[in-house]
Amino acid sequence: MQRETLKNLLKNGAIWGFIVLELVFFQVVGSVLSLSETAFIDPDNMLLLLKQSAPIGIIAVGMTVIMINGNIDLSVGATYALAGIVMLDSMTWPIFVGLGDWAIPFAWLMALLTGCALGLINGLIVWKTGVDAFIVTLGAMLGFRGLVFMYNGQQPTYHLNWTMVDIAEWGVFGLQTSALVFIGVSLLVWLMMTRTVHGRNAYAIGNNREAAVNAGIRVGPHILINFVLIGFLAALSAVAFYSGSGSVNPNDGMLFELWAITAVVLGGTKLAGGAGSIVGTFGGVIAIQLLRKGLGHIGAQTETVNLVIGLILIAVLLLDKQLNRQGQQELKL
Amino acid sequence: MAETNLKALGGLLARQGILVAFVVFMIAFALWNPRFIEIDNVFSVIRSSAILGVMALGVTFVVIGGNLDLSVGSLLSFSAIVVLDLHETPGFGPALAIPAMYAMTMGIGAVIGFLVGYLKLNSLIVTLGMLSAIHGLTLTWSGGQNMDIANQQETWFGIFGRGTALGIPIPVLMFGLLAAVLAIILAKTPFGRKVYAVGGNGTAATFSGIPRARVVFFTYIISSFCVATAGLIQASRTMGAQNTVGQGMELEVLAAVILGGASLLGGSGTVFKTVIGVLILGFIQNGLLLAGLEFYVQFVVTWIIIILAVWLDIATKRGKLWSPIA
Amino acid sequence: MTTDRKPALRLEGIVKTFPGVRALDGVSFEVYPGEVHALMGENGAGKSTLMKVLGGIYQPEEGRIFVDEQETVMTSPLQAKAKGVMFIHQELSLANELSVAENIYLGALPRKSFGRVDWKMLFDRTDAILDRLKVGFNARTLVGDLSIANQQMVEIARALTVNARAVIFDEPTASLTDAEKVVLFEVIESLQAEGVGIVYISHRMEEIFKMTDRISVLRDGSYRGTLTTAETNEDEVTNMMIGRSLDLSRNHAHAELGDVALQVEGLSCHALFQDVSFEVREGEVLGFYGLVGAGRTEIAETLFGLRTPSAGKIFLKGQEIRIHSPIQAIQNGISLVPESRKEQGLVLGMSCRDNITLPQVDDMTAGPFVSDGAEISIFDQYRDKLEIKTPSWRTAVGNLSGGNQQKIVIGKWLSMRPEVLIVDEPTRGIDVGSKAEIHNLLRDLAKQGYAVIVISSEMPEVLHVADRIVAMYHGKVIRTFTAEEVTEDSLIQAISGIEGGKAA
Amino acid sequence: AEAHGGTMTIGITQNNVGVDSYQTTYEEAFIAAAEANDAVDVVVLDAGGDVARQIAQMQDLIQQEVDAIIIWPTNGQAVIPAVREAHQADIPVIVTNSNIAEDGFDFVSSFSGPDNITQGSRSAEIMCDRFIELGIEDEARVVEITGQPGYTTAIERSDGFQDRLPEVCPNVTLVDSQPGNWNREDSQRVMEAFLTQYDDIDGVYSGDDNMGVGALNAAIAADRAEGITFVGATNFAVGYDAMGRGEYWGSIYQSPVDDAEAALQTAIDVLNGEEVPFLNYFDTPKITQDNMDEFDRPVF
Ligand SMILES: Nc1ncnc2c1ncn2[C@@H]1O[C@H](COP(=O)(O)OP(=O)(O)OP(=O)(O)O)[C@@H](O)[C@H]1O
Ligand SMILES: Nc1ncnc2c1ncn2[C@@H]1O[C@H](COP(=O)(O)OP(=O)(O)OP(=O)(O)O)[C@@H](O)[C@H]1O
Ligand SMILES: [Mg+2]
Ligand SMILES: [Mg+2]
């Protein structure tokens, strides 16, 4: 198993090479321009990076599973927002309000249940109707967003609880809660995908659905479980983030799906399904966050940031293509 | 006799599930609010769908060829800003601004086509990257400012978005004309056939001597041509534009194409079906607005309608309501 | 046969239709424990469909299925497996990104606590099975890295994973070489000894007569009868299958050999093959014979512009040419019928007609538009010539039977009227009747002055159609035989790298 | 923070630059003002409308140990904990353009910007005055096109308008309200539907002039612009021009340059230890066809 991981790491070499490149670049350019008094590659800054990566990172982990399974989920951003709303709002519900700070775990639970329920809806539709996941979740992206707005009109949902903020800002070794959640989730899901029957079947289904069906794998329940999982993770991401911010704007989470997918694909997961890894996705998430952070660090303007992020995405793809070439023995297709 | 007719009808229904969904939907809304099918309203819907529609026509080619194009929204903003800015540049005027804008927009399309077709990079990521990069370009071009035509009375630029001919709005005519031409190209020419082959099985297409890279390249050229046209209509209609006019349209366009029944895996779909997909989206939006629903209720209803329509479509094809997924 | 015992598997009056096709029309059929029962029939006769009904993949409209005389409804492959029916598919049904072990135990991975995979048990069991199959790869290899033949062996290995009541082999040998076939037959014999009922589908008569106890024949979806293998002969079976006898005699009226059409000198492609030289004349059929991975396919791909050679020259009619793409190859009059019809040969979602005319769609025009008439006339011509069975030209190729799909690919390249036609495993999965037809076609083409290269892993095939045979081993040409001097023994020795091949 | 002798570094995280001319002009004006002042270095960041990104940028600025932070909140409540973090790190925070919620006031040195609620009510007054002029104040029917759902500015302006209108013109009915997403095309589409749906529309209130002009375009196309009073907010150049042509009635004059300069100056004052009022509104007067000559054409 370990050898396989190493092999995957090398196969996804592009992303790690790229991360190193980013670090060096921003460090050097940042110090030449001497815009800030602190170094870019500062340990605190790197720990902060993990925390900042968490909202999209946690979702990207779920997206990896969904995509390996051969599906896609465009509704995660809306799920994230709705779960956040339920979390904050539930703390004001009469049944919880008497509990004081003990309402917090219940609020978290409500949020996670919401995420699971939305995932369940998507999963059931994909399974039972046979409509492609892309369409189901594209529709749900709209539909769930509608639910978000129904909840509180155009108003943000707001409930600031300083205990909850303190929990979110709590940390060990400089890693704050959301960073820990991100790392923990990555680890657990990595174990699931590499060690469990469910994980291996997800690969098989994504790789060759017909073969999986022929081999007697029950494709539907696996799809369902994975959609519930990504719903759960989108909600978990909301829990980690909104515990520390206390207010959900009904527009929150828009474009999260595209960023998550970008991170996943940068990390080497195939869009068609069947191949990919959580480790790669972790790298993809870090690479994107580094890019945003670094461009801010060197004082790039909005238009430059957009231009550079776009071109870099394409450059990474080119690099990856170059690294994974089979050389002269390749068939010219 | 009656039985064979019924069977033929059944066959037609099975093939055109999405069309049936469309008709059912129209009737339901017309019963709710008869205004919905008044000719003025119908024109108004088609006119406001024209921009989305024209873009969807191009994306249909890309999708049938087995790729995606998420950059169309961003490119639309680019083309609208560019044509307006050039229009306002002394010495240009519409006659020069329009071709120059087409050239630039299609130049960007060519870059995407090169990356995806010849370098064989993953189209989702390339166009996602281009979405961001083109937005950066647009902002650089405009300096982040809105573009507006100062003397609206003194230019004929407005006809593309606001004019009418024979009582039909020009955008509707352009959409219809472009749809007809592209439908013929896709269905009747060797190029169209190659697009299907490349999208259906790229390897087999290569083995059959089809220049896969070139075919993919041209699907993006067509797509960018359509975006440029949509950008022209857009700019002309509002006689001004923000840097973000097209933001978020990529997914709407894709939804229309997919709703029309094109497979994301490539190799299937038609221009006609895409038009139906576009109209469904346009009429849903309009119908719900007429019904006086809050925009967020519209979101939820659109969700339900999209899924029901596609479900009905594939259910009629497979002859079973529920999916056979074990 | 032991007819007093209960059949392991029995089908009664099975009916299954697809849009426009009545694929099975009241078929009944049974297999006894320990029996190897052949199922034969032309391409599209309904063999695979029948077996898919048995395996729970299709649900029949009518008819009943009995396992050990217990009536069962097979609603899914999972259920079929649970009832002890194992199914080795005609088309490979594997997940390329997973290991061999995971593929063999697909859907039945051994578990530990918390749903974890018991890797040790998985690999141990798989290694035991692979040992039994004497293959050269191990349990951890990625299936995508294996050759087609080895992938087929992975499919076959699945039959050994459970205690099956019945195992269905749907054309298991279509892409196996002789050595692997021997192993397969050993496996079948041992299953037989364990009392498993076996259904064996194949178009190869010699295998049928060697391996099976009884033969049932399907024709156009209906049951034609069952013969006891020991009491019948090829002719009778063929007659039952296609309603006439075949003249399979060797048909070597040599055509007049013309000029050298294609000459290859010292062609190499990195590690794939080295220093390959040969020539083929107008009017000649040149055979390429060798083991899997010998490099024949790669030579063909190089000639077709899909690979860049590292050294060597190619001459067409004495002119040196460079081919960088299939387009150039086609312009130069070279055509390739590729070895994998699903991946390389066909656009499965496209109609039969569109597939056949694909390489020449640019010429099928009236004005700027594709002309239906021109296309349909080409289609009709090759449908008749190759006896392609399809409800209409509109049918998606993916819905045809395996053999008919292969015929579409051949038709596609024949219709190009090439000067040099390369066919790679042209009759894989093709029924006897059509096979003879294709062989005759290839010979006819040669007679008309075409140069034909046939790559095949079936010795009878190369012996039957080729004028000369190039024997390959490990990327090198060992020897070129003429039809007169070649013997089975010398050919086997040559392609196995045994020095003796050079003598004879 | 103590008063600085040398240069001071001020970080700003903006809401969404490039989404419209206002924000872009704001950014340009801000940078220009900073460059004109030798004592100031600025780090300019753009959250792209995303709260999560804005919070990350706040953390980055804290980590870079800037002397003061200016924030244009994407969400006036969600940024409060991040603002607290800055406060705890002894970095003064100035809120610009739209304010954060009251719970965060303790952590903020000052707010500088327009008063969006007042803007909304002023628009209502402009509208009502016009109806009285036309003599239709007892029967007029009004539709509203709001900005991007969820954004504070959009919500506050709409609230201000909807609360004030019945106070000044109790008999005017607001028949419908739909979002136009700060987008001219969306607004035009919404207006087209309104025109089909309602035979009688006397007034249109839009969350900004950009959308207002979209609505105007729709009305012109339907030949119904004559009878409709268009009122907007944040007077854009297009709105100003339409006013000049007599097609558009009125708006609220708000200069991004004033906005940006006020924010920077507030930050500098805070760092210099000067006394600054907590709510630092700059004035945003009414502008209509009647008084437009008193104002310069907006540069955006
Ligand atoms: N999924 C399908 N949809 C429509 N028609 C089908 C489908 N599968 C098979 N058929 C048709 O059913 C008939 C029987 O096909 P089947 O695959 O069983 O033939 P076969 O006997 O296995 O042939 P071969 O020897 O070529 O493999 C053929 O006419 C084929 O075209
Ligand atoms: N043992 C192997 N491991 C990995 N790849 C292999 C192996 N054997 C063959 N291949 C590759 O698999 C591809 C197809 O293999 P296949 O079994 O069809 O070979 P083949 O076509 O029979 O051999 P030949 O090259 O002689 O035609 C070839 O590209 C070959 O290089
Ligand atoms: Mg078959
Ligand atoms: Mg081969």
PDB file of N, CA, C and O in Angstrom, chain A residues 39 46 89 173 254:
ATOM      1  N   ALA A  39       8.113  37.577   6.467  1.00  0.00           N
ATOM      2  CA  ALA A  39       8.413  36.708   5.337  1.00  0.00           C
ATOM      3  C   ALA A  39       7.151  35.975   4.909  1.00  0.00           C
ATOM      4  O   ALA A  39       6.229  35.802   5.705  1.00  0.00           O
ATOM      5  N   MET A  46       2.192  29.859   7.242  1.00  0.00           N
ATOM      6  CA  MET A  46       1.864  28.574   6.627  1.00  0.00           C
ATOM      7  C   MET A  46       0.737  27.871   7.393  1.00  0.00           C
ATOM      8  O   MET A  46      -0.115  27.204   6.805  1.00  0.00           O
ATOM      9  N   ASP A  89     -29.264  29.721  12.930  1.00  0.00           N
ATOM     10  CA  ASP A  89     -30.650  29.975  13.282  1.00  0.00           C
ATOM     11  C   ASP A  89     -31.132  29.061  14.401  1.00  0.00           C
ATOM     12  O   ASP A  89     -31.864  29.467  15.275  1.00  0.00           O
ATOM     13  N   PHE A 173      -0.639  23.795  18.569  1.00  0.00           N
ATOM     14  CA  PHE A 173       0.521  23.950  17.682  1.00  0.00           C
ATOM     15  C   PHE A 173       0.238  25.007  16.624  1.00  0.00           C
ATOM     16  O   PHE A 173       0.666  24.875  15.486  1.00  0.00           O
ATOM     17  N   MET A 254     -21.159  30.752  -3.206  1.00  0.00           N
ATOM     18  CA  MET A 254     -21.251  30.751  -4.667  1.00  0.00           C
ATOM     19  C   MET A 254     -19.860  30.560  -5.245  1.00  0.00           C
ATOM     20  O   MET A 254     -18.891  31.111  -4.724  1.00  0.00           O
TER      21      MET A 254
END
